[in-house]
Short mmCIF file of C-alpha atoms in Angstrom, two decimals:
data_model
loop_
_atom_site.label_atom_id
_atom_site.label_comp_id
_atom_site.label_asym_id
_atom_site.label_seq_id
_atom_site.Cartn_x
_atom_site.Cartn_y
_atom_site.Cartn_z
CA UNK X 27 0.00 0.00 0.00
CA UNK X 28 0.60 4.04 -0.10
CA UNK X 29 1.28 5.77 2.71
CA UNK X 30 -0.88 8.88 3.22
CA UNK X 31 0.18 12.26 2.40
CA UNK X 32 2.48 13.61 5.15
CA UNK X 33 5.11 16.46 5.03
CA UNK X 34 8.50 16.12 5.30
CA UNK X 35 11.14 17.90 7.37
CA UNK X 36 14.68 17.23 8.00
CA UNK X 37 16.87 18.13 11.05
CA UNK X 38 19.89 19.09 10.83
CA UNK X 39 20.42 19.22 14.69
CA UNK X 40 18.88 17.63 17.85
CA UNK X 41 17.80 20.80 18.79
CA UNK X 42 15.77 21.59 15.41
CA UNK X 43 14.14 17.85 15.68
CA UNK X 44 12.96 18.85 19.20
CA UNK X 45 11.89 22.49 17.77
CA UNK X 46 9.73 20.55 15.04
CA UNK X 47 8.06 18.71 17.46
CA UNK X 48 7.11 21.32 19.45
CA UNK X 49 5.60 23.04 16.89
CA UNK X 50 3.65 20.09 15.33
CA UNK X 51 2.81 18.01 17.87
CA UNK X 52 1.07 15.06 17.90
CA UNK X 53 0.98 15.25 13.91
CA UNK X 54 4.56 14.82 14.06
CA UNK X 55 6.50 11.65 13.78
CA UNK X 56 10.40 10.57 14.00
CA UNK X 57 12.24 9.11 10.96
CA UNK X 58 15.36 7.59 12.10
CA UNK X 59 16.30 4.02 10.41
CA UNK X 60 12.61 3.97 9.01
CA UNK X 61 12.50 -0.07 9.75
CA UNK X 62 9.22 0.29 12.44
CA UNK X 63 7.71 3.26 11.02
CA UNK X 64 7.53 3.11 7.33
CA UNK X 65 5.96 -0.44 7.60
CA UNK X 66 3.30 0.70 9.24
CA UNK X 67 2.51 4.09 7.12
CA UNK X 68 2.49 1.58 4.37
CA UNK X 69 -0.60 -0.28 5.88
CA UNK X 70 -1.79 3.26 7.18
CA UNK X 71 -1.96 1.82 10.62
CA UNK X 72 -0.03 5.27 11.07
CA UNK X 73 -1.12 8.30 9.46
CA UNK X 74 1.80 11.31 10.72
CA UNK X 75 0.61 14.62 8.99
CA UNK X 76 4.96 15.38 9.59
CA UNK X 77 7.66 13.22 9.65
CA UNK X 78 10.39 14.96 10.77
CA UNK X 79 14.00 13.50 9.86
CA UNK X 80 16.70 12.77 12.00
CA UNK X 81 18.91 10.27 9.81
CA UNK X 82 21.07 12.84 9.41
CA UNK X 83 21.71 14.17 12.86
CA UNK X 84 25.50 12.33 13.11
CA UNK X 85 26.15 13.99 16.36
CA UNK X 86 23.70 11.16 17.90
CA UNK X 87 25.77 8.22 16.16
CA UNK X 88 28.44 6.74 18.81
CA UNK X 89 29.29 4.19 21.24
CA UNK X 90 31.64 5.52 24.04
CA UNK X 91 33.34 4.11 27.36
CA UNK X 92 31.92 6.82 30.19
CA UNK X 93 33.38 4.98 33.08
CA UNK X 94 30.56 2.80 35.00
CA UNK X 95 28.90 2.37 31.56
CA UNK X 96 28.90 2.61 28.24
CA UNK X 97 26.83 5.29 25.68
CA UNK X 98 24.76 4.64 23.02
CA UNK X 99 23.95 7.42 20.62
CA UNK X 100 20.03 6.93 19.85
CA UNK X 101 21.18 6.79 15.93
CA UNK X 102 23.26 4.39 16.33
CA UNK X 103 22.83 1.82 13.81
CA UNK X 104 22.28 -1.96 14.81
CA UNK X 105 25.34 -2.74 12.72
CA UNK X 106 27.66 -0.09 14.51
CA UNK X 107 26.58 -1.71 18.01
CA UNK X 108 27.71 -5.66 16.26
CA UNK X 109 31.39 -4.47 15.50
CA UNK X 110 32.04 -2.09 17.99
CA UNK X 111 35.11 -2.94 19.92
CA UNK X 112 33.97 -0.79 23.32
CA UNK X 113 30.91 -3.14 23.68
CA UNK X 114 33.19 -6.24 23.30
CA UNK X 115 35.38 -5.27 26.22
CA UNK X 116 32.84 -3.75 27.92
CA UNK X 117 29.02 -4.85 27.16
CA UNK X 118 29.39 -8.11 25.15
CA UNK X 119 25.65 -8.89 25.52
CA UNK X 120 24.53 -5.59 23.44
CA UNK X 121 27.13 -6.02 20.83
CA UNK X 122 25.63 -9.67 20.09
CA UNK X 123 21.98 -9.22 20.36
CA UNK X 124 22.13 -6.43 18.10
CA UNK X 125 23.34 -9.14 15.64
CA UNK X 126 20.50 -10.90 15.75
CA UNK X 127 18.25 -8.28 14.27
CA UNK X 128 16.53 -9.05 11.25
CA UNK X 129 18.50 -9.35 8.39
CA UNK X 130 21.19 -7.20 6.69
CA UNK X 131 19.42 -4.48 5.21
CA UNK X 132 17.61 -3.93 8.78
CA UNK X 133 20.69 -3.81 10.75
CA UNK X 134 22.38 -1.11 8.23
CA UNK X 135 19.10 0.86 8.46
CA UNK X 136 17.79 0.60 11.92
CA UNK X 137 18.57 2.72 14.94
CA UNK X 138 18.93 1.29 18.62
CA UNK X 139 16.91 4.78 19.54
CA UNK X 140 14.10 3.80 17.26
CA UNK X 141 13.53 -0.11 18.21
CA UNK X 142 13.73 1.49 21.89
CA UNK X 143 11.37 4.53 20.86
CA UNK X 144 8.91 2.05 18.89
CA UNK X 145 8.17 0.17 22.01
CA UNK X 146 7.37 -3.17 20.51
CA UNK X 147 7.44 -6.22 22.96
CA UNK X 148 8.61 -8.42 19.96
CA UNK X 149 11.90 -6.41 19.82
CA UNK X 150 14.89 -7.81 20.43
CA UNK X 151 16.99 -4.81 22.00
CA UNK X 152 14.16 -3.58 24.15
CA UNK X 153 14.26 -6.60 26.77
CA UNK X 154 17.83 -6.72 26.78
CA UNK X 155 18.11 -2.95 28.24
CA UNK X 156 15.48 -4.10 30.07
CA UNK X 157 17.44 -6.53 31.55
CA UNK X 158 20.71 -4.94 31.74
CA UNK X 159 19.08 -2.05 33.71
CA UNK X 160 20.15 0.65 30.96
CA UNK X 161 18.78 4.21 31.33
CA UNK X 162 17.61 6.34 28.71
CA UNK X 163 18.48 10.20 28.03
CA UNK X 164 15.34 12.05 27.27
CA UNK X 165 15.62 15.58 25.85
CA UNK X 166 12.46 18.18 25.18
CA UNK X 167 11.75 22.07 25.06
CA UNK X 168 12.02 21.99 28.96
CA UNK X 169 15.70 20.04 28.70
CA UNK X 170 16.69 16.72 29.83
CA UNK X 171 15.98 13.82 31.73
CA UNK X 172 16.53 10.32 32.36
CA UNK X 173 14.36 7.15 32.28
CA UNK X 174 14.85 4.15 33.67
CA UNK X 175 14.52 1.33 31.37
CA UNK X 176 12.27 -0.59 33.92
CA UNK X 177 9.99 3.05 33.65
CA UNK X 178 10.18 3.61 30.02
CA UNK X 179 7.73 0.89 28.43
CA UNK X 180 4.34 1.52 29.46
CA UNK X 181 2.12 -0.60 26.63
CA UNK X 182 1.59 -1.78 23.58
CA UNK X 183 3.96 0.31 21.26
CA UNK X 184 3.76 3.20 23.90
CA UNK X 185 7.01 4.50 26.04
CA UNK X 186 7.50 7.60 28.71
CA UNK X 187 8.30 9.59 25.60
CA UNK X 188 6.34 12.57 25.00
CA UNK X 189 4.94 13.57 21.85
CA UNK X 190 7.59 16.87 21.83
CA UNK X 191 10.40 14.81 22.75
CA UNK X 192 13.48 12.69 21.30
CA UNK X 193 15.19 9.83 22.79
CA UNK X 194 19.22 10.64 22.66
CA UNK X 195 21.36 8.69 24.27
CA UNK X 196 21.46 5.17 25.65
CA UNK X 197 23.39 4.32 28.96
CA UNK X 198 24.14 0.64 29.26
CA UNK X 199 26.01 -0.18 32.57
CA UNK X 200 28.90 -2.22 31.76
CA UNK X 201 28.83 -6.12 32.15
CA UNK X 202 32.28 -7.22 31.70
CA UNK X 203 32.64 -10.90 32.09
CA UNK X 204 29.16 -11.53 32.70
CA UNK X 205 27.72 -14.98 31.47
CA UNK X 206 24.76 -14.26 28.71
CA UNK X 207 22.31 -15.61 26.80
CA UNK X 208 19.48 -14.75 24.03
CA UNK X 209 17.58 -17.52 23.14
CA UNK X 210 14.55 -16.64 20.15
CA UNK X 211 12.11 -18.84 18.56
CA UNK X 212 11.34 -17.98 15.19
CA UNK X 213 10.42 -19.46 11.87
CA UNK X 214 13.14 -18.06 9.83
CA UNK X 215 16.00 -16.16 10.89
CA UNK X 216 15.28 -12.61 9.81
CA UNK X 217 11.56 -13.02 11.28
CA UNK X 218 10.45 -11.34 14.95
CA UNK X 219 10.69 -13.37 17.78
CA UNK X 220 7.76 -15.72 18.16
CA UNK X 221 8.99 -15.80 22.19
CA UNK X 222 12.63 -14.63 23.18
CA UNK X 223 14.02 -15.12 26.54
CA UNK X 224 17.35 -13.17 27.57
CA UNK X 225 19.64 -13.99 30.64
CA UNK X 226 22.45 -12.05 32.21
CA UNK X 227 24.84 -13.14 34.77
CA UNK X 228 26.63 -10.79 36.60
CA UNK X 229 26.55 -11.09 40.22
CA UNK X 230 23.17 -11.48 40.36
CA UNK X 231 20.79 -13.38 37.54
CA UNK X 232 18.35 -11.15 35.76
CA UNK X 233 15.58 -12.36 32.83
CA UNK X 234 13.92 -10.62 30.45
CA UNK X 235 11.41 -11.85 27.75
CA UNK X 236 10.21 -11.16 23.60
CA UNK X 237 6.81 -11.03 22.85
CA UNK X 238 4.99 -12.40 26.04
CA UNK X 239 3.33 -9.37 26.46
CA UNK X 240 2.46 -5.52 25.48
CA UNK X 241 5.78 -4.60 26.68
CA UNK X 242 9.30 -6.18 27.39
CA UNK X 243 8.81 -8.20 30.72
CA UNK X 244 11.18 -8.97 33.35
CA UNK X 245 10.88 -12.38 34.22
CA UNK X 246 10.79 -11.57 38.31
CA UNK X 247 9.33 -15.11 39.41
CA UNK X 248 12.62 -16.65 38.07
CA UNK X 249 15.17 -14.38 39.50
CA UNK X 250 13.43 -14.47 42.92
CA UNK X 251 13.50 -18.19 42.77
CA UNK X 252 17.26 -18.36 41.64
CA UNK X 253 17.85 -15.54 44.60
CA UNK X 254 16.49 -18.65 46.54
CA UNK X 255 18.57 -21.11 45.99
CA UNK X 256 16.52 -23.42 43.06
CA UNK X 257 17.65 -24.76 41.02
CA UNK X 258 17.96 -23.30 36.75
CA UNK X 259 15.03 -26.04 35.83
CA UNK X 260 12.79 -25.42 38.93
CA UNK X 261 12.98 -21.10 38.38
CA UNK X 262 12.04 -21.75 34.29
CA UNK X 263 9.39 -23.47 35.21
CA UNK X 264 8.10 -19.99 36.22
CA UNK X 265 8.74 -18.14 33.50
CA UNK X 266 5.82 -17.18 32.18
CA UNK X 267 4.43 -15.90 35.83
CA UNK X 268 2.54 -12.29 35.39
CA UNK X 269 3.13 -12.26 31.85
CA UNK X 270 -0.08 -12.07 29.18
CA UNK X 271 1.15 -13.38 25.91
CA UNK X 272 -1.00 -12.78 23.23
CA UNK X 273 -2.62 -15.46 20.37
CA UNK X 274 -1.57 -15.06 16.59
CA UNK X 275 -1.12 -17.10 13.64
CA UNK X 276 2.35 -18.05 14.86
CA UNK X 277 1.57 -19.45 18.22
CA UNK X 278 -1.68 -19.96 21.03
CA UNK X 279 -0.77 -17.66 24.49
CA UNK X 280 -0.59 -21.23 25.68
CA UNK X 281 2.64 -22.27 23.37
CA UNK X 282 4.16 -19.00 24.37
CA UNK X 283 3.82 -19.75 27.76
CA UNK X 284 5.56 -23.08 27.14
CA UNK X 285 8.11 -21.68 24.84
CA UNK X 286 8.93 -19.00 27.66
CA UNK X 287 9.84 -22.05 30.04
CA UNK X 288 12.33 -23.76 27.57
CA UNK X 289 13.99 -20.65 26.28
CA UNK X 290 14.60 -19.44 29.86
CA UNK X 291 16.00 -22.36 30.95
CA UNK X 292 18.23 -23.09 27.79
CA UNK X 293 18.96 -19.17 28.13
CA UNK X 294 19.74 -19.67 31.88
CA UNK X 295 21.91 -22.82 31.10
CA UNK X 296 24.05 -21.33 28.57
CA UNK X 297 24.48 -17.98 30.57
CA UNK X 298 26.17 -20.60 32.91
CA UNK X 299 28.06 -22.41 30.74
#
């Protein structure tokens, strides 16, 4: 299909992104990589009267060592974050999930600020801030502010953004030497996640989990049961605890529920290894 008739405005600046927002509101959309939002202009599930884009806008393209973490420029692409050398010394897990992102072409195109920004729970980066505990640099006409990933997914392809604001930087505490794991189920390799389940191991255990619900979901009922003292088997077997995975031609909320068991536990298992 056609998209509907929108207008088009690129920034050359942060600031002029944030300025264009302001002044069109909730008309206005963000065109980073264009892998979320063009899809769904195509199929007019959304209609933006403005896109404003920031493809250009370099300044937001990096991946530095700040000293208890690392930064993420919100246009950085997903193939920047695979063959960065910071994140292998210093946040191996990021650097290899963003690897398993689609295909090629998506990788070279897409953003790590839009996949956060679009908010979908089938997403691969999204649950793996989630469970690294990154924070997210927020600016808007009244400056900036911070958001905890735990705070910044509140449903269904909605996030703590406001409509006048741009997501700019990505701080990803560091998590060298920590045991990892993503484990996705999927019919072919470039496809979303039918369920994904990653685990971190640094210190303490923390899950996170793909598409078993309107948002990324931290899989508490396992951590609190590894915190405990069970066993990797026995704290799967909660896995899909407080989450409501949806039904679609791919899989029953039932399957999900069962896929969420055996990823976890293969993702817990190999985070071990």
């Amino acid at each position: 299909m056609i998209p509907a008739p929108f207008e088009y405005v690129r920034a050359g600046s942060a600031g002029e992104a944030i300025s264009a927002l302001a002044e069109h509101g909730d008309d206005a959309k963000l065109l980073a990589g264009g892998m979320s939002l063009l899809p769904l202009m195509k199929l007019r599930l959304a209609t933006p009267a403005v896109l404003v884009d920031v493809g250009r806008v370099r300044d937001l393209s990096y991946v530095r060592d700040a000293g208890d973490h690392v930064a993420v420029g919100a246009l950085t692409r997903h193939r920047d974050l695979e063959i960065s050398d910071v994140l292998a010394a210093q946040c191996a897990p990021l650097r290899t999930v963003a690897a398993e992102v689609g295909d090629n072409q998506v990788r070279h195109r897409g953003t790590i600020g839009g996949s956060v920004s679009h908010g979908d729970p089938a997403s691969d980066l999204p649950a793996l801030l989630l469970a690294l505990d990154a924070t997210f640099v927020v600016h808007g006409p009244g400056g900036e502010r911070t958001v905890a990933a735990a705070e910044f997914f509140r449903g269904f392809l909605e996030t703590a953004l406001e409509p006048d604001e741009l997501l700019t930087e990505v701080r990803v505490p560091k998590s060298r030497g920590a045991g990892f794991s993503y484990q996705k189920f999927q019919r072919r390799a470039q496809d979303w996640a039918i369920v994904g389940a990653m685990a971190v191991r640094n210190g303490d255990t923390r899950v996170a989990l793909v598409n078993m619900g309107t948002t990324p979901i931290r899989a508490v009922a396992v951590e609190e049961e590894l915190a405990a003292g069970a066993s990797m088997a026995e704290a799967a077997e909660r896995a899909a605890e407080g989450t409501e995975p949806s039904g679609d031609i791919n899989a029953t909320p039932e399957y999900r529920e069962h896929l969420a068991r055996v990823l976890v536990r293969r993702a817990l298992e190999a985070a071990s290894a």
